[in-house]
CSV table of C-alpha atoms in Angstrom, one decimal:
chain,number,residue,atom,x,y,z
A,1,MET,CA,30.7,-169.5,27.8
A,2,THR,CA,27.5,-168.2,27.3
A,3,ALA,CA,26.8,-166.4,24.0
A,4,ALA,CA,26.2,-162.8,24.5
A,5,PRO,CA,22.2,-162.5,24.4
A,6,GLY,CA,20.9,-160.6,22.0
A,7,VAL,CA,24.3,-159.3,20.0
A,8,ASP,CA,25.9,-160.2,16.9
A,9,ALA,CA,29.2,-159.4,14.9
A,10,VAL,CA,29.6,-158.5,12.0
A,11,VAL,CA,33.3,-157.5,10.5
A,12,LEU,CA,34.5,-155.9,7.9
A,13,VAL,CA,37.0,-156.4,5.9
A,14,GLY,CA,35.5,-155.2,1.4
A,15,GLY,CA,38.8,-152.4,1.3
A,16,LYS,CA,42.1,-153.3,-0.5
A,17,GLY,CA,44.3,-152.3,1.8
A,18,THR,CA,46.2,-150.5,-1.3
A,19,ARG,CA,48.0,-148.6,1.8
A,20,LEU,CA,50.0,-151.5,3.1
A,21,ARG,CA,51.0,-153.0,-0.5
A,22,PRO,CA,52.3,-154.7,-1.9
A,23,LEU,CA,51.3,-156.7,0.9
A,24,THR,CA,48.0,-156.4,-0.5
A,25,LEU,CA,49.0,-158.1,-3.7
A,26,SER,CA,48.5,-160.6,-2.4
A,27,ALA,CA,45.9,-161.0,0.5
A,28,PRO,CA,43.7,-158.7,2.0
A,29,LYS,CA,45.1,-156.7,4.8
A,30,PRO,CA,42.7,-158.6,7.8
A,31,MET,CA,44.3,-161.6,6.1
A,32,LEU,CA,48.1,-160.4,7.0
A,33,PRO,CA,50.7,-162.9,9.1
A,34,THR,CA,50.3,-160.5,12.5
A,35,ALA,CA,51.8,-161.8,15.1
A,36,GLY,CA,52.3,-165.7,13.4
A,37,VAL,CA,48.8,-165.6,12.3
A,38,PRO,CA,45.6,-164.0,10.0
A,39,TYR,CA,45.1,-160.3,11.7
A,40,LEU,CA,41.5,-161.6,11.9
A,41,SER,CA,42.2,-164.6,14.2
A,42,HIS,CA,43.1,-161.8,17.1
A,43,LEU,CA,39.7,-159.8,16.6
A,44,PHE,CA,37.7,-163.3,16.3
A,45,SER,CA,39.4,-164.5,19.6
A,46,ARG,CA,38.1,-160.9,21.5
A,47,ILE,CA,34.7,-161.2,19.9
A,48,ARG,CA,34.7,-164.8,21.4
A,49,ALA,CA,36.0,-163.9,24.4
A,50,ALA,CA,33.0,-161.6,24.6
A,51,GLY,CA,31.0,-164.4,24.6
A,52,ILE,CA,29.2,-163.8,21.0
A,53,THR,CA,29.3,-166.5,19.1
A,54,HIS,CA,27.5,-165.4,15.3
A,55,VAL,CA,29.9,-163.6,13.1
A,56,VAL,CA,29.1,-162.1,9.6
A,57,LEU,CA,31.9,-161.2,7.7
A,58,GLY,CA,31.5,-158.0,4.7
A,59,THR,CA,33.9,-158.9,2.4
A,60,SER,CA,34.8,-157.3,-1.4
A,61,TYR,CA,38.1,-157.3,-2.1
A,62,ARG,CA,39.8,-161.2,-2.5
A,63,ALA,CA,36.3,-162.5,-0.9
A,64,GLU,CA,37.2,-165.8,-1.1
A,65,VAL,CA,40.6,-165.8,1.0
A,66,PHE,CA,38.3,-165.4,3.9
A,67,GLU,CA,36.1,-168.5,3.7
A,68,GLU,CA,39.0,-170.2,2.6
A,69,HIS,CA,40.8,-169.8,5.6
A,70,PHE,CA,38.0,-170.0,8.4
A,71,GLY,CA,35.6,-172.0,7.1
A,72,ASP,CA,32.2,-172.2,9.2
A,73,GLY,CA,34.2,-170.8,11.8
A,74,SER,CA,34.0,-174.0,13.5
A,75,ALA,CA,37.9,-174.3,14.3
A,76,VAL,CA,38.3,-170.8,16.4
A,77,GLY,CA,35.0,-171.4,18.0
A,78,LEU,CA,32.4,-169.2,15.5
A,79,GLU,CA,29.4,-169.5,13.6
A,80,LEU,CA,30.7,-166.8,10.7
A,81,GLU,CA,28.9,-166.7,7.6
A,82,TYR,CA,30.0,-164.4,4.7
A,83,VAL,CA,27.9,-161.9,2.9
A,84,VAL,CA,30.8,-160.2,-0.3
A,85,GLU,CA,29.6,-156.8,-1.6
A,86,GLU,CA,29.9,-156.5,-5.3
A,87,THR,CA,30.4,-152.5,-5.4
A,88,PRO,CA,32.1,-150.1,-3.1
A,89,LEU,CA,29.5,-149.1,-0.3
A,90,ASP,CA,31.4,-147.6,2.4
A,91,THR,CA,31.2,-148.3,5.6
A,92,GLY,CA,27.4,-147.7,6.1
A,93,GLY,CA,26.4,-149.8,2.7
A,94,ALA,CA,28.1,-152.5,4.0
A,95,ILE,CA,26.3,-152.7,7.1
A,96,ARG,CA,23.3,-152.2,5.0
A,97,ASN,CA,24.5,-155.0,2.7
A,98,VAL,CA,24.5,-157.7,5.7
A,99,HIS,CA,21.7,-157.0,7.2
A,100,ASP,CA,19.4,-160.1,5.9
A,101,ARG,CA,21.9,-162.4,7.5
A,102,LEU,CA,21.6,-161.1,10.9
A,103,ARG,CA,19.5,-162.9,13.7
A,104,ALA,CA,20.0,-160.9,16.9
A,105,ASP,CA,18.3,-157.2,18.2
A,106,ASN,CA,21.6,-156.0,18.3
A,107,ALA,CA,25.0,-155.8,16.4
A,108,VAL,CA,28.4,-154.7,17.0
A,109,ILE,CA,30.5,-153.5,14.2
A,110,PHE,CA,34.0,-154.4,13.7
A,111,ASN,CA,36.4,-152.1,11.3
A,112,GLY,CA,38.7,-154.5,9.5
A,113,ASP,CA,41.7,-152.8,10.0
A,114,ILE,CA,41.8,-152.0,13.8
A,115,LEU,CA,43.7,-153.5,16.8
A,116,SER,CA,41.9,-152.4,20.4
A,117,GLY,CA,42.0,-153.4,23.9
A,118,ALA,CA,38.1,-152.1,24.8
A,119,ASP,CA,36.7,-153.6,26.3
A,120,LEU,CA,33.4,-155.1,24.6
A,121,GLY,CA,31.3,-156.5,27.1
A,122,ALA,CA,31.3,-153.3,28.9
A,123,LEU,CA,30.4,-151.6,25.6
A,124,ILE,CA,28.0,-154.2,24.5
A,125,GLU,CA,26.1,-153.4,28.4
A,126,ARG,CA,26.0,-149.3,28.2
A,127,HIS,CA,24.5,-150.3,24.2
A,128,THR,CA,21.6,-152.3,26.4
A,129,SER,CA,21.8,-150.6,29.8
A,130,THR,CA,20.7,-146.4,28.4
A,131,ALA,CA,18.7,-148.5,25.6
A,132,ALA,CA,20.0,-146.5,22.5
A,133,ASP,CA,19.7,-146.8,18.9
A,134,VAL,CA,23.6,-146.6,18.5
A,135,THR,CA,26.4,-146.3,20.4
A,136,LEU,CA,29.8,-145.8,19.1
A,137,HIS,CA,33.2,-146.7,20.9
A,138,LEU,CA,35.1,-143.5,21.5
A,139,GLN,CA,38.9,-143.1,21.9
A,140,ARG,CA,40.6,-140.9,24.0
A,141,VAL,CA,43.8,-139.8,22.2
A,142,ASP,CA,46.3,-137.2,22.2
A,143,ASP,CA,45.7,-135.3,19.3
A,144,PRO,CA,42.1,-135.7,18.2
A,145,SER,CA,43.2,-133.4,15.3
A,146,ARG,CA,44.7,-135.6,13.1
A,147,PHE,CA,41.2,-137.7,13.3
A,148,GLY,CA,37.0,-136.5,13.4
A,149,SER,CA,35.8,-135.6,17.0
A,150,VAL,CA,33.4,-136.6,18.5
A,151,PRO,CA,31.5,-134.9,21.7
A,152,THR,CA,29.2,-136.2,24.1
A,153,ASP,CA,27.0,-134.4,26.7
A,154,ALA,CA,27.4,-135.5,30.8
A,155,ASP,CA,25.4,-138.6,30.1
A,156,GLY,CA,27.5,-139.3,27.3
A,157,ARG,CA,25.1,-139.1,24.8
A,158,VAL,CA,27.0,-137.8,21.3
A,159,THR,CA,26.0,-134.4,20.5
A,160,ALA,CA,27.7,-133.8,17.2
A,161,PHE,CA,30.4,-135.6,14.1
A,162,LEU,CA,33.0,-132.6,13.4
A,163,GLU,CA,35.7,-133.2,11.4
A,164,LYS,CA,38.9,-133.0,11.1
A,165,THR,CA,39.6,-129.1,12.9
A,166,PRO,CA,42.9,-127.5,14.5
A,167,ASN,CA,41.4,-127.0,17.5
A,168,PRO,CA,39.2,-130.1,17.7
A,169,PRO,CA,36.7,-129.0,21.0
A,170,THR,CA,37.1,-132.7,22.7
A,171,ASP,CA,39.9,-135.6,22.2
A,172,GLN,CA,37.5,-138.2,21.9
A,173,ILE,CA,37.6,-139.6,18.6
A,174,ASN,CA,35.3,-142.4,16.2
A,175,ALA,CA,37.1,-145.8,16.8
A,176,GLY,CA,35.5,-147.8,14.7
A,177,CYS,CA,33.1,-149.6,17.0
A,178,TYR,CA,29.5,-149.8,17.0
A,179,VAL,CA,27.0,-151.1,18.5
A,180,PHE,CA,23.7,-150.7,16.2
A,181,ARG,CA,19.8,-151.9,16.8
A,182,ARG,CA,18.6,-153.8,13.9
A,183,SER,CA,15.7,-151.6,13.1
A,184,VAL,CA,18.3,-148.7,12.7
A,185,ILE,CA,20.1,-150.9,10.1
A,186,GLU,CA,17.6,-151.0,8.4
A,187,SER,CA,16.9,-148.3,8.0
A,188,ILE,CA,20.0,-147.3,6.0
A,189,PRO,CA,19.2,-146.9,2.7
A,190,ALA,CA,20.4,-150.6,0.2
A,191,GLY,CA,22.3,-150.5,-2.6
A,192,ARG,CA,24.0,-147.5,-2.6
A,193,PRO,CA,27.4,-146.2,-0.3
A,194,VAL,CA,26.5,-145.1,2.6
A,195,SER,CA,28.8,-143.2,4.6
A,196,VAL,CA,27.9,-143.6,8.9
A,197,GLU,CA,30.2,-140.3,9.5
A,198,ARG,CA,29.0,-138.4,7.0
A,199,GLU,CA,25.3,-140.0,6.7
A,200,THR,CA,24.0,-141.9,9.4
A,201,PHE,CA,25.5,-141.0,12.1
A,202,PRO,CA,24.6,-136.6,11.5
A,203,GLY,CA,20.7,-138.2,10.4
A,204,LEU,CA,20.5,-139.7,13.7
A,205,LEU,CA,21.1,-136.9,15.6
A,206,GLU,CA,19.3,-134.7,13.7
A,207,ALA,CA,16.0,-137.3,14.0
A,208,GLY,CA,16.4,-136.8,17.0
A,209,ALA,CA,17.5,-140.9,17.9
A,210,HIS,CA,19.5,-142.2,21.1
A,211,VAL,CA,23.0,-142.0,20.1
A,212,GLN,CA,25.2,-143.2,23.0
A,213,GLY,CA,28.9,-143.1,23.8
A,214,PHE,CA,31.8,-145.5,25.5
A,215,VAL,CA,34.7,-143.4,26.3
A,216,ASP,CA,37.5,-145.4,27.1
A,217,ALA,CA,41.5,-145.2,27.0
A,218,SER,CA,42.2,-148.5,26.1
A,219,TYR,CA,44.9,-149.7,23.6
A,220,TRP,CA,43.9,-148.5,20.5
A,221,LEU,CA,45.1,-149.0,16.6
A,222,ASP,CA,44.5,-148.7,13.2
A,223,VAL,CA,47.0,-150.9,11.3
A,224,GLY,CA,46.2,-149.4,7.8
A,225,THR,CA,50.0,-148.3,6.9
A,226,PRO,CA,53.4,-150.8,7.2
A,227,GLU,CA,54.5,-148.5,9.9
A,228,ALA,CA,51.3,-149.2,12.6
A,229,PHE,CA,51.2,-152.6,10.6
A,230,VAL,CA,54.7,-153.2,12.3
A,231,ARG,CA,54.1,-151.5,15.5
A,232,GLY,CA,50.4,-153.8,15.6
A,233,SER,CA,52.5,-157.2,14.9
A,234,ALA,CA,54.9,-156.1,18.1
A,235,ASP,CA,52.3,-154.9,20.4
A,236,LEU,CA,50.4,-158.3,20.1
A,237,VAL,CA,54.5,-160.4,20.5
A,238,ARG,CA,54.7,-158.6,23.4
A,239,GLY,CA,51.1,-158.7,25.1
A,240,VAL,CA,50.1,-154.8,25.2
A,241,ALA,CA,47.2,-155.1,22.4
A,242,PRO,CA,44.8,-158.3,23.8
A,243,THR,CA,44.9,-161.0,22.3
A,244,SER,CA,44.5,-165.3,22.7
A,245,ALA,CA,45.6,-166.2,19.4
A,246,LEU,CA,48.6,-165.5,19.4
A,247,PRO,CA,51.0,-169.0,19.0
A,248,GLY,CA,53.1,-168.6,21.2
A,249,PRO,CA,53.9,-167.1,24.8
A,250,THR,CA,54.0,-163.4,25.2
A,251,GLY,CA,57.9,-162.1,24.5
A,252,ASP,CA,60.6,-160.0,22.8
A,253,ALA,CA,59.7,-162.2,19.8
A,254,LEU,CA,57.5,-164.8,18.6
A,255,ILE,CA,59.4,-167.9,16.7
A,256,LEU,CA,57.2,-169.6,14.8
A,257,GLU,CA,57.6,-173.9,14.2
A,258,GLY,CA,60.5,-174.7,11.9
A,259,ALA,CA,62.2,-170.9,11.7
A,260,LYS,CA,66.2,-171.4,12.0
A,261,VAL,CA,67.9,-168.1,13.9
A,262,ALA,CA,71.8,-168.5,14.3
A,263,GLY,CA,72.6,-168.5,17.7
A,264,ASP,CA,74.6,-164.8,17.5
A,265,ALA,CA,71.8,-163.3,15.7
A,266,VAL,CA,68.9,-160.9,17.9
A,267,VAL,CA,65.5,-160.4,17.7
A,268,THR,CA,64.1,-158.4,19.9
A,269,ASP,CA,61.1,-156.0,20.4
A,270,GLY,CA,57.9,-158.2,19.5
A,271,SER,CA,59.6,-159.2,16.2
A,272,THR,CA,57.6,-162.8,14.6
A,273,VAL,CA,59.8,-164.6,12.8
A,274,GLY,CA,57.4,-166.4,10.4
A,275,ALA,CA,57.6,-170.0,10.4
A,276,GLY,CA,60.6,-171.7,7.6
A,277,ALA,CA,62.2,-168.1,7.6
A,278,GLU,CA,66.2,-168.0,8.3
A,279,ILE,CA,67.7,-165.9,10.0
A,280,GLY,CA,72.1,-166.4,9.5
A,281,ALA,CA,75.3,-165.1,11.6
A,282,GLY,CA,74.9,-162.1,14.0
A,283,ALA,CA,71.8,-160.7,12.3
A,284,ARG,CA,70.2,-157.9,14.2
A,285,ILE,CA,65.7,-158.2,13.9
A,286,SER,CA,64.1,-155.9,15.4
A,287,GLY,CA,60.4,-155.0,16.1
A,288,SER,CA,60.0,-156.7,12.3
A,289,VAL,CA,57.9,-159.0,10.7
A,290,LEU,CA,59.1,-161.1,8.4
A,291,PHE,CA,56.7,-163.8,6.8
A,292,ASP,CA,56.7,-167.3,6.1
A,293,GLY,CA,60.2,-168.6,4.3
A,294,ALA,CA,61.6,-165.5,4.6
A,295,VAL,CA,65.6,-165.2,4.6
A,296,VAL,CA,68.2,-163.1,6.9
A,297,GLY,CA,71.8,-163.3,5.6
A,298,ALA,CA,74.9,-162.8,8.2
A,299,GLY,CA,75.2,-159.7,9.6
A,300,ALA,CA,72.3,-157.9,8.3
A,301,VAL,CA,70.0,-155.5,10.3
A,302,VAL,CA,66.4,-155.7,10.1
A,303,GLU,CA,64.6,-152.5,11.8
A,304,ARG,CA,60.2,-152.1,11.6
A,305,SER,CA,59.9,-154.1,8.1
A,306,VAL,CA,58.0,-155.9,6.6
A,307,LEU,CA,59.3,-158.9,4.7
A,308,GLY,CA,56.5,-160.5,3.1
A,309,LYS,CA,56.7,-164.6,2.2
A,310,GLY,CA,59.5,-165.9,0.7
A,311,ALA,CA,61.5,-162.9,0.8
A,312,ARG,CA,65.5,-162.6,1.0
A,313,VAL,CA,67.8,-159.9,2.4
A,314,GLY,CA,71.4,-160.7,1.9
A,315,ASP,CA,74.2,-159.8,3.5
A,316,GLY,CA,75.4,-156.7,5.6
A,317,THR,CA,72.3,-155.6,4.2
A,318,VAL,CA,70.5,-153.1,6.3
A,319,LEU,CA,66.3,-152.6,6.3
A,320,ARG,CA,64.6,-149.5,8.5
A,321,GLY,CA,60.9,-148.9,8.3
A,322,VAL,CA,60.8,-150.9,4.8
A,323,VAL,CA,58.5,-153.2,3.0
A,324,LEU,CA,59.3,-156.2,0.9
A,325,GLY,CA,56.5,-158.1,-0.8
A,326,ASP,CA,56.3,-161.8,-1.7
A,327,GLY,CA,59.5,-163.6,-3.1
A,328,ALA,CA,61.6,-159.9,-3.7
A,329,VAL,CA,65.5,-159.9,-3.0
A,330,VAL,CA,67.3,-157.5,-1.7
A,331,GLY,CA,71.3,-158.3,-2.1
A,332,ALA,CA,74.2,-157.9,0.0
A,333,GLY,CA,75.2,-154.5,0.8
A,334,CYS,CA,72.2,-152.4,0.3
A,335,GLU,CA,70.9,-150.2,2.5
A,336,LEU,CA,66.4,-149.1,2.4
A,337,ILE,CA,65.2,-147.1,4.8
A,338,ASP,CA,62.2,-145.4,5.4
A,339,GLY,CA,59.1,-145.9,3.4
A,340,ALA,CA,61.4,-147.9,0.2
A,341,ARG,CA,59.0,-150.9,-0.3
A,342,VAL,CA,60.0,-153.4,-2.6
A,343,TRP,CA,57.5,-155.2,-5.3
A,344,PRO,CA,56.5,-159.0,-4.9
A,345,GLY,CA,59.2,-161.4,-7.2
A,346,MET,CA,61.8,-158.4,-7.7
A,347,THR,CA,65.5,-157.7,-7.7
A,348,LEU,CA,68.3,-155.7,-6.2
A,349,ALA,CA,71.5,-156.7,-6.7
A,350,ASP,CA,74.2,-157.1,-4.5
A,351,GLY,CA,75.1,-153.6,-3.2
A,352,SER,CA,72.7,-151.6,-6.0
A,353,VAL,CA,70.7,-149.3,-3.3
A,354,ARG,CA,72.3,-147.2,-0.7
A,355,PHE,CA,71.2,-144.1,1.2
A,356,SER,CA,74.0,-143.2,2.8
A,357,SER,CA,78.1,-143.1,2.0
A,358,ASP,CA,80.6,-146.4,2.4
A,359,ALA,CA,81.5,-146.0,5.4
């Protein structure tokens, strides 16, 4: 594979992932097991497929974890460098903070919590062919009122950055992936928080810079909430979201090495069963993520849920839309439903929690 000429990649992974607690108490969000490997492995596979080889990670929370796992990047076919953000700098400030590690004339910037199927080669080509200062990946969505919208003119140039509004003028939103000229990155103020949406991009437009849009409607998901995290993992397992880092074939389930699944248990809808995990007789696992060593008892039902490392679910217990932290235990005969979160190491006794009456 030839390297993409004149292009570096920057991945921003400094967030604390508070929306995904308690899972992110033990690991940064981009390092959470997602379809069997850290989420970043899937993003790296797309960066590598685009021919980009030099990647700079902007880290902050649990910064050491990234380098401990990926090292210099040679194992994933990349050259990785790490820059630690000592104080929160927001997206623009984080981009500026890695400036001195960049080598190429252009850099593709990725938010570390977006799962996307956008054609990176086409995005880069649009940037270079239009001689843009910045090119934004703009995603078409069914309900743009949930986001700020980004209108473009007939030539695809961005004309404004609009805040959330009940009736947005376009279905195009900022998808969290950009291509910057290196000189534009250098112009971002250093050493302080800078918002790209509220300061950098509007400032560029006001100054007459060429801000180009790259619009598509490919797969796109912000995996920052538990609901989205389990959906994204399932979509990777099922082949709906693109990756070449899946540790197994795509299909209805991903069962990792050493996992034990009872013969009459049912694992479906893109579920991942981690290494050394155990699923008891008659249990049903649907659209869920079980980290390594998790245990699900006989006859239990786990739907759209995440079970942290070594978490245990008792016989006959029902979990729907639930997050269990590492080592959490939910005893037999319990029922937890959408939004429930059990912190690491906590134990709920047999039959202690239900949301519906006993049948």
